[in-house]
mmCIF file of C-alpha atoms and ligand atoms in Angstrom:
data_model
loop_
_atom_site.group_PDB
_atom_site.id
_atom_site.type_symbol
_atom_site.label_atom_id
_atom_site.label_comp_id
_atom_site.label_asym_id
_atom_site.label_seq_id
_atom_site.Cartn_x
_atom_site.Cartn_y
_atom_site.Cartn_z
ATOM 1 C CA UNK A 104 84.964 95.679 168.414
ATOM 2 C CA UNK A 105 84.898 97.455 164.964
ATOM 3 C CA UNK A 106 85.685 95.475 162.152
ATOM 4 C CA UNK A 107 90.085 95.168 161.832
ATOM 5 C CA UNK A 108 91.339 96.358 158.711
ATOM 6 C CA UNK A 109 93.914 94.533 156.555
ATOM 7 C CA UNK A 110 95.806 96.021 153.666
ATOM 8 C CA UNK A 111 97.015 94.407 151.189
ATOM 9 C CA UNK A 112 100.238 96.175 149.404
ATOM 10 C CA UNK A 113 101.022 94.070 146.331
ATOM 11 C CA UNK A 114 103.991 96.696 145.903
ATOM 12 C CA UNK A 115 105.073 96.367 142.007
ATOM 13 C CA UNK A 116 103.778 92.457 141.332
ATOM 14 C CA UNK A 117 102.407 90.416 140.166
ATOM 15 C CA UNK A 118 103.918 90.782 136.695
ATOM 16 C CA UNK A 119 100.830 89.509 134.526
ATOM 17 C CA UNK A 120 97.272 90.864 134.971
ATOM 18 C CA UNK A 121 96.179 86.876 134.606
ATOM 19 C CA UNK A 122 98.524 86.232 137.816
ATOM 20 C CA UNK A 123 96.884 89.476 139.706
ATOM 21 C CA UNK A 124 93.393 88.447 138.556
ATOM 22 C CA UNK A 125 94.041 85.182 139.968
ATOM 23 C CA UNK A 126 95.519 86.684 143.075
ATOM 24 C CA UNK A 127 92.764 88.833 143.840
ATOM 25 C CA UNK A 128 89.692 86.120 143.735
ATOM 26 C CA UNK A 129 91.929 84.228 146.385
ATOM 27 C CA UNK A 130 91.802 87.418 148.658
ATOM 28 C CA UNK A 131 88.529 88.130 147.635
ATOM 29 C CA UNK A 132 87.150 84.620 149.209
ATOM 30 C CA UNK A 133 89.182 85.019 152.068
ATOM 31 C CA UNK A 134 87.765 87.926 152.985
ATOM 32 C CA UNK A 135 83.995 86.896 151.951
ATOM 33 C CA UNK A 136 84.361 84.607 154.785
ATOM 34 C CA UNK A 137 85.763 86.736 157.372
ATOM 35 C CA UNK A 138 82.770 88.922 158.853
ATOM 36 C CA UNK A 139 84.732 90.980 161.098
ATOM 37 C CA UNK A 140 87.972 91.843 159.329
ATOM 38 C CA UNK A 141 87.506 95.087 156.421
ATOM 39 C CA UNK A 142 90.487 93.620 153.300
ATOM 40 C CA UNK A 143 91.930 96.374 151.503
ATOM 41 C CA UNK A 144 93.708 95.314 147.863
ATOM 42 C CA UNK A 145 96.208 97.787 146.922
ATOM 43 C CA UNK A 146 97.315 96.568 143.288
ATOM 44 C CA UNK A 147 99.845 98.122 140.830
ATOM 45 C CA UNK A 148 98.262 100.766 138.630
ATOM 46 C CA UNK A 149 97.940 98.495 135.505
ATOM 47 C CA UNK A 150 95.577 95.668 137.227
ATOM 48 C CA UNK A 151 93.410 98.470 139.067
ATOM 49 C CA UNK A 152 90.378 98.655 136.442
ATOM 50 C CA UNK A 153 90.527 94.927 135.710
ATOM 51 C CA UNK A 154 90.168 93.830 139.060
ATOM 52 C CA UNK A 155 87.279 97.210 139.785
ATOM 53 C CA UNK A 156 85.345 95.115 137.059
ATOM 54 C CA UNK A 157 85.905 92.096 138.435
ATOM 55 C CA UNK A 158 85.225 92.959 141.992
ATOM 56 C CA UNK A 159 81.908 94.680 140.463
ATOM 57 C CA UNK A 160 80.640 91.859 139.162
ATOM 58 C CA UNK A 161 80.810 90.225 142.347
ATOM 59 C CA UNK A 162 79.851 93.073 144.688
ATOM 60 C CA UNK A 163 77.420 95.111 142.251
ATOM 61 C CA UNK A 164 74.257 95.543 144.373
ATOM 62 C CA UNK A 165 76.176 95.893 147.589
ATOM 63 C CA UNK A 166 79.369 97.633 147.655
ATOM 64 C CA UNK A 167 78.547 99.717 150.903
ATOM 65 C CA UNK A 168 79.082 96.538 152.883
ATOM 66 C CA UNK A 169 81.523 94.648 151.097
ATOM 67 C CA UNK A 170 84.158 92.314 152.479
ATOM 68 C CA UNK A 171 86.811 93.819 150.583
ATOM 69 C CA UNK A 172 87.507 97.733 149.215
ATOM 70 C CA UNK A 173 90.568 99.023 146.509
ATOM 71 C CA UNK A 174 93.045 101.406 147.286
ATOM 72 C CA UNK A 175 95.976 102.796 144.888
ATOM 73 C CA UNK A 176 99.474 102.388 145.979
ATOM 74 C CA UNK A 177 100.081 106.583 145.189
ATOM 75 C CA UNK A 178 97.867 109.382 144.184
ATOM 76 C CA UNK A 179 99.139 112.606 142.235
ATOM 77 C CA UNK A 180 98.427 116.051 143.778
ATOM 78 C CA UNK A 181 95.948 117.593 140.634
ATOM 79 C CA UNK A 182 93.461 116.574 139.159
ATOM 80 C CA UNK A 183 94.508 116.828 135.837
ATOM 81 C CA UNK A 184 97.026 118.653 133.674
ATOM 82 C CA UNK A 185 100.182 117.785 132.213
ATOM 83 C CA UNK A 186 102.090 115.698 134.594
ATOM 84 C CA UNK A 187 103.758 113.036 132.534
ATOM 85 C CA UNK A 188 103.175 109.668 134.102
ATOM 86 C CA UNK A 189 100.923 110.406 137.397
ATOM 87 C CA UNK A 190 97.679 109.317 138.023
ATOM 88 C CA UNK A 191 95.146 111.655 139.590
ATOM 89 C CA UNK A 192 92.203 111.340 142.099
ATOM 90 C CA UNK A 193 89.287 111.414 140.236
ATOM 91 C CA UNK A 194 91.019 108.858 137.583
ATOM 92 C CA UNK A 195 91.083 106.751 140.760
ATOM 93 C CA UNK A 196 88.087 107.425 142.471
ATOM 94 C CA UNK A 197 86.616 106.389 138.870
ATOM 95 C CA UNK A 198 87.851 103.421 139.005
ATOM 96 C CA UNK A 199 86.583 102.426 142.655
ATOM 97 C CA UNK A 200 89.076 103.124 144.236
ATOM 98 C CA UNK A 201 88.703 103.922 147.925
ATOM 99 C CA UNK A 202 91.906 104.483 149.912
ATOM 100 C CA UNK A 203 95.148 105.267 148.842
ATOM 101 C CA UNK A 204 98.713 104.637 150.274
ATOM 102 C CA UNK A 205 100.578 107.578 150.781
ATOM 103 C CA UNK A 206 103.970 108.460 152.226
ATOM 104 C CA UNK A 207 105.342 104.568 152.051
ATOM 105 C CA UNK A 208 109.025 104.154 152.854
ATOM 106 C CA UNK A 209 109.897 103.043 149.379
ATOM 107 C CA UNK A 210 108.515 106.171 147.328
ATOM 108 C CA UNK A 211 109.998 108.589 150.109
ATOM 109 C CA UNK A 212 113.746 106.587 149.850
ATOM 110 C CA UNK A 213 113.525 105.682 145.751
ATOM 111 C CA UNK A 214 111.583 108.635 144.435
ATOM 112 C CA UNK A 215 112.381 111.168 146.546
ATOM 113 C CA UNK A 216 108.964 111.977 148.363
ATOM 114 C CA UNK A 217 109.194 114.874 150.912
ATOM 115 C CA UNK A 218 106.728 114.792 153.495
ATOM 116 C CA UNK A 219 105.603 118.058 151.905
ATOM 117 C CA UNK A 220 104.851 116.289 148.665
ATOM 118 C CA UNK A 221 102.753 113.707 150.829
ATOM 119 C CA UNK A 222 101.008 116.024 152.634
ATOM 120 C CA UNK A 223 99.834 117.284 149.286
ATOM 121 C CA UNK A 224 98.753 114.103 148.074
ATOM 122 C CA UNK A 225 96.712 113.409 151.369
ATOM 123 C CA UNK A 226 94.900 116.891 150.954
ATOM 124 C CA UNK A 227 94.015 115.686 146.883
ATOM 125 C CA UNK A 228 92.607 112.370 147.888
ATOM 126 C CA UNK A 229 90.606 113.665 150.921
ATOM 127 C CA UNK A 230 89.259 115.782 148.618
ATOM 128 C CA UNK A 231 87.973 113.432 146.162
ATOM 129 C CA UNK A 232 86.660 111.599 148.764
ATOM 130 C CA UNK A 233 89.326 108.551 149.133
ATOM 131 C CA UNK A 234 90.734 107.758 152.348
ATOM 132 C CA UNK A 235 94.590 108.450 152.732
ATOM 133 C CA UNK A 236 96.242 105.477 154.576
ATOM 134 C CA UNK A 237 99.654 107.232 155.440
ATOM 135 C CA UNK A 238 102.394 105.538 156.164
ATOM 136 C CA UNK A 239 105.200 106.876 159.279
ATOM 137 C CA UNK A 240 108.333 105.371 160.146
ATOM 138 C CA UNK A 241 111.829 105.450 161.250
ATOM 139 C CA UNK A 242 114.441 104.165 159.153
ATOM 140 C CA UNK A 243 116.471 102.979 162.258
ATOM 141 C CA UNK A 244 115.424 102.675 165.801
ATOM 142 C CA UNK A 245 118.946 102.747 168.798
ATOM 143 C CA UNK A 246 117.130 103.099 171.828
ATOM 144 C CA UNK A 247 113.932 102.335 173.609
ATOM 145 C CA UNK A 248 111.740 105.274 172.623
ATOM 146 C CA UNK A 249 109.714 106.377 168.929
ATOM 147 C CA UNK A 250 112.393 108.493 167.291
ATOM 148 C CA UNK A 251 110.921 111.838 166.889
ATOM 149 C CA UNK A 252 111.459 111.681 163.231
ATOM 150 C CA UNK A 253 107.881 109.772 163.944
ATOM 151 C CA UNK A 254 106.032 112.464 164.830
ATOM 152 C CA UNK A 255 107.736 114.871 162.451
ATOM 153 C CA UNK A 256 106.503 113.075 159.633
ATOM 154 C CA UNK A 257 103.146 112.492 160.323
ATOM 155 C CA UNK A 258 102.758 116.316 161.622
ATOM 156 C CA UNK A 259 103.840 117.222 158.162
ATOM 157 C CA UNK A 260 101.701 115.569 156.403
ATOM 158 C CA UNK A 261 98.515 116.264 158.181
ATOM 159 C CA UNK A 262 99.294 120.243 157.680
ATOM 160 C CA UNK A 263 96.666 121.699 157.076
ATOM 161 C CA UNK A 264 94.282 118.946 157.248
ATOM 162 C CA UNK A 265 91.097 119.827 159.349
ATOM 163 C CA UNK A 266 90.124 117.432 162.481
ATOM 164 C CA UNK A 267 86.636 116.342 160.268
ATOM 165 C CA UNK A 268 88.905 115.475 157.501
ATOM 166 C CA UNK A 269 91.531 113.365 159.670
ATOM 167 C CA UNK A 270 89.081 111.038 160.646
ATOM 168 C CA UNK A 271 89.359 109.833 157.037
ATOM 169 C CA UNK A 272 92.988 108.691 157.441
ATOM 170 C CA UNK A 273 94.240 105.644 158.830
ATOM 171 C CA UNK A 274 97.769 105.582 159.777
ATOM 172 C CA UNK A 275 99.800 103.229 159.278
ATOM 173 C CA UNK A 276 103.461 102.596 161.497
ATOM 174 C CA UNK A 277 105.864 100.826 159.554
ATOM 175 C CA UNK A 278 109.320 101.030 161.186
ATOM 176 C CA UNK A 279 111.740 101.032 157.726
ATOM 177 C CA UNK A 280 113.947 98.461 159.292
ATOM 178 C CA UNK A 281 110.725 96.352 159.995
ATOM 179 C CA UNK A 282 110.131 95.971 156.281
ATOM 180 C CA UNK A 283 110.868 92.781 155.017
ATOM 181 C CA UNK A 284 113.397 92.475 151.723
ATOM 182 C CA UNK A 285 116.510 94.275 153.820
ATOM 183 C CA UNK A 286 119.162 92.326 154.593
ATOM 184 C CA UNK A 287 118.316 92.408 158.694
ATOM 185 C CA UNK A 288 114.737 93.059 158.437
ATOM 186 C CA UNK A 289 112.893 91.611 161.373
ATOM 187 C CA UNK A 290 108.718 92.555 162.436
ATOM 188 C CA UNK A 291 108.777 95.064 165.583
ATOM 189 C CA UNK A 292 107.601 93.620 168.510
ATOM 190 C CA UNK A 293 103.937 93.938 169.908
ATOM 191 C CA UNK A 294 104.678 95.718 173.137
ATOM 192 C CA UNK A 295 106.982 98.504 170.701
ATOM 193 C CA UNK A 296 104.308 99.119 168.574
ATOM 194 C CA UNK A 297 101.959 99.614 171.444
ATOM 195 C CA UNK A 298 104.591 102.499 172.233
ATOM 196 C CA UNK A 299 104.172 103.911 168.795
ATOM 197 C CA UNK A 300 100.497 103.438 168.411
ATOM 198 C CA UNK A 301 99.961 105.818 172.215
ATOM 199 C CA UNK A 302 102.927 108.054 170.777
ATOM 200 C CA UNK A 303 100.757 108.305 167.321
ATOM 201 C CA UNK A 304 97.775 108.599 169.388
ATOM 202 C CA UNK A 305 99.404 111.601 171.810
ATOM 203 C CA UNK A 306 100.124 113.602 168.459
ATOM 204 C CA UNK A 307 96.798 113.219 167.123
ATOM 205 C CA UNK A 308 95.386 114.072 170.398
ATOM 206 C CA UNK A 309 97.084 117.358 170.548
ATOM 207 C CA UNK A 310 96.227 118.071 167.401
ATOM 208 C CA UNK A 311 92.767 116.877 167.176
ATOM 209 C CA UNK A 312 91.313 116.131 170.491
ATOM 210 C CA UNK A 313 90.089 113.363 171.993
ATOM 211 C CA UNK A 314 86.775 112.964 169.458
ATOM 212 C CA UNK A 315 88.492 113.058 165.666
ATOM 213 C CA UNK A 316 91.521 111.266 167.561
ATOM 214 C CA UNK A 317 89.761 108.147 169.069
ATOM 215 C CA UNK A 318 88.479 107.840 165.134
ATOM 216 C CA UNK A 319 91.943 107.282 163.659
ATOM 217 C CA UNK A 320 92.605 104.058 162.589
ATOM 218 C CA UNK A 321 96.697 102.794 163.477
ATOM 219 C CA UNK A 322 97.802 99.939 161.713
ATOM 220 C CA UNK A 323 101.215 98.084 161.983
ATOM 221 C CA UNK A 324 103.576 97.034 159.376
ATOM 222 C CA UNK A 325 106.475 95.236 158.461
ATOM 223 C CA UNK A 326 107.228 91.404 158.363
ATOM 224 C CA UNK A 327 103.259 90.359 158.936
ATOM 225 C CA UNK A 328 102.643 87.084 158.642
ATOM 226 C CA UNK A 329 100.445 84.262 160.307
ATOM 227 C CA UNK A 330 102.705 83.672 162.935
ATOM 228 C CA UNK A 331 102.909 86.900 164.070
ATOM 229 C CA UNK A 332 99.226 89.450 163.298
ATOM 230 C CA UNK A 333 97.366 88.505 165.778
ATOM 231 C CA UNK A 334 99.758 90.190 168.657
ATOM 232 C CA UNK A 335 99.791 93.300 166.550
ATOM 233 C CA UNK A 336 96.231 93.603 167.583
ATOM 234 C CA UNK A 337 96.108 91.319 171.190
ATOM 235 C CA UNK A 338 98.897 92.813 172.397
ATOM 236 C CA UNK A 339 98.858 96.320 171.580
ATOM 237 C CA UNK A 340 96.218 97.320 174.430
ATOM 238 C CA UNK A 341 93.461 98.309 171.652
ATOM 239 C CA UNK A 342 95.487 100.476 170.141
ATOM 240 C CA UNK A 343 96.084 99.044 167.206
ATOM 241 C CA UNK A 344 93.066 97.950 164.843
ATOM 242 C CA UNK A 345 95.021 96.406 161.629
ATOM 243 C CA UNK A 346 97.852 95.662 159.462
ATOM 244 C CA UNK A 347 99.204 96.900 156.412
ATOM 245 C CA UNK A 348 101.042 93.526 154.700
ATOM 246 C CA UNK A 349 103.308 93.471 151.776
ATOM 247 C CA UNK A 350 105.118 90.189 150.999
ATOM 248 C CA UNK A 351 102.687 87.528 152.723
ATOM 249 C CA UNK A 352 99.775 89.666 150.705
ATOM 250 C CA UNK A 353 101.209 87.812 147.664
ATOM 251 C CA UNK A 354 101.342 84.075 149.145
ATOM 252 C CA UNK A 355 98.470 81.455 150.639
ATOM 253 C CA UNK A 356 99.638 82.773 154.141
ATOM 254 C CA UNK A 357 97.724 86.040 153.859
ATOM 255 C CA UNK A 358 94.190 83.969 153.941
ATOM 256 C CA UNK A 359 95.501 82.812 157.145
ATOM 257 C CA UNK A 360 96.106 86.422 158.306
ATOM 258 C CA UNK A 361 92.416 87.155 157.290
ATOM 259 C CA UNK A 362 91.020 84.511 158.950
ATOM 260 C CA UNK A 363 92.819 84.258 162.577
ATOM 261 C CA UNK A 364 92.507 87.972 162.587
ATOM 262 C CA UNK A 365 88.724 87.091 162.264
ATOM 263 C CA UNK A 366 88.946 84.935 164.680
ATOM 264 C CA UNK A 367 90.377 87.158 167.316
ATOM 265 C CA UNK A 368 88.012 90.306 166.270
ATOM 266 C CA UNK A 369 84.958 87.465 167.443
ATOM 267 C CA UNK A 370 86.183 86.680 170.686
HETATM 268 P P1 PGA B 197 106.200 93.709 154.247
HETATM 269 O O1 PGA B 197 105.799 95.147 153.676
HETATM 270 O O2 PGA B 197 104.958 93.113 154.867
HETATM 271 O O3 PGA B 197 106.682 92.953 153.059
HETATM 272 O O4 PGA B 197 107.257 93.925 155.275
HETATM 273 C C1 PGA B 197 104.947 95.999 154.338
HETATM 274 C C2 PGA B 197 104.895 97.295 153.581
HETATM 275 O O5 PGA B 197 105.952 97.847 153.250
HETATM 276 O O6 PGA B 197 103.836 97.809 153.259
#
């Protein structure tokens, strides 16, 4: 089995770059001791360089194989130019950054991101070489199957994008309702998000083939926590090789993720 792949979406905390710093050496040895699980730290904008120089100091002479890898929680669509308040690729890739979240639930509800705008932020950060991690996902599920809405989105934003290319993304499924802070938010279950993960997989396939399609990394999200990661990834039928977490990132529970996920990935 391929190493799993955790995110880690710190979402807009902690507040003080002291707490993040702090924060970020406790992921850090979590994932130093987990051989078989990749940790991805997505930080707020403000902490990124501090914790790049941090990390480096750690990681200098071998970041090709190291436990843990940065991504941004958004990317701009140019490089440069006057666009009060964005942050562009290459100031990212700078910085060591190598993924990026794009297309979260939260940016398309509060700032208004269209799946065209995402698809143009996917293109930017291929292009500088960072590796999109895109997130799909209905806002409310009635019956059994993947609302369509699914597929929509992640059509749109891989418009465009050449099959060499897509085997840079990772995807990530994050049902809306699954996200924990709403009122009823509750994790999806393993066996539904082994329906999304071959409904993901059936769209890539069509649009890819078999070869740049088997290469696409699904993750789940929403609600991850100890109790529940491992049957994202035991239950799913192989499907499903990680799991983007937001509000256990922040607590002691996450090193627990990171480790039982190790665990399993040894078996
Ligand atoms: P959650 O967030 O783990 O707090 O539900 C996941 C996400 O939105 O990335």
């Amino acid at each position: 089995m391929s190493k799993l792949i955790v995110v880690a979406n710190w979402k807009m905390n902690p507040q003080m770059e002291s707490e993040a710093l702090n924060l970020f050496e406790k992921t850090l040895a979590a994932a130093k001791s987990a051989q078989n699980v990749s940790v991805i730290v997505a930080p707020p904008y403000p902490f990124l360089e501090s914790i790049s120089k941090r990390w480096g100091l750690y990681e200098a002479e071998k970041r090709q194989e190291a436990a843990l890898h940065l991504a941004a929680q958004d990317v701009f669509w140019e490089r440069d130019g006057a666009y009060t308040g964005e942050v562009s690729p290459s100031m990212e890739k700078n910085m060591g950054v190598a993924y990026v979240i794009v297309g979260h639930s939260e940016r398309r509800r509060h700032l208004g991101e269209t799946n065209q705008m995402i698809n143009q932020k996917l293109k930017k950060a291929l292009e500088f070489g960072i590796k999109p991690i895109l997130c799909v996902g209905e806002e409310s599920r009635a019956g059994d199957e993947i609302p369509e809405s699914v597929g929509n989105q992640l059509r749109a934003a891989l418009d465009d994008v050449s099959a060499e290319s897509a085997e840079s993304v990772v995807v990530a499924y994050e049902p809306v309702w699954a996200i924990s802070g709403g009122a009823s938010s509750h994790p999806d279950t393993p066996s539904d998000m082994h329906k999304a993960a071959l409904y993901i997989k059936k769209i890539l396939l069509d649009m890819y083939g078999r070869k740049s399609a088997d290469k696409i990394t699904v993750l789940y999200g929403g609600s991850v926590d100890s109790r529940n990661a491992v049957s994202f990834i035991a239950e799913t039928g192989g499907e499903v090789h990680g799991l983007l977490v937001g509000r256990d990132s922040l607590t002691p529970d996450f090193a627990r993720v990171i480790q039982l996920l190790d665990r399993y990935a040894r078996q």
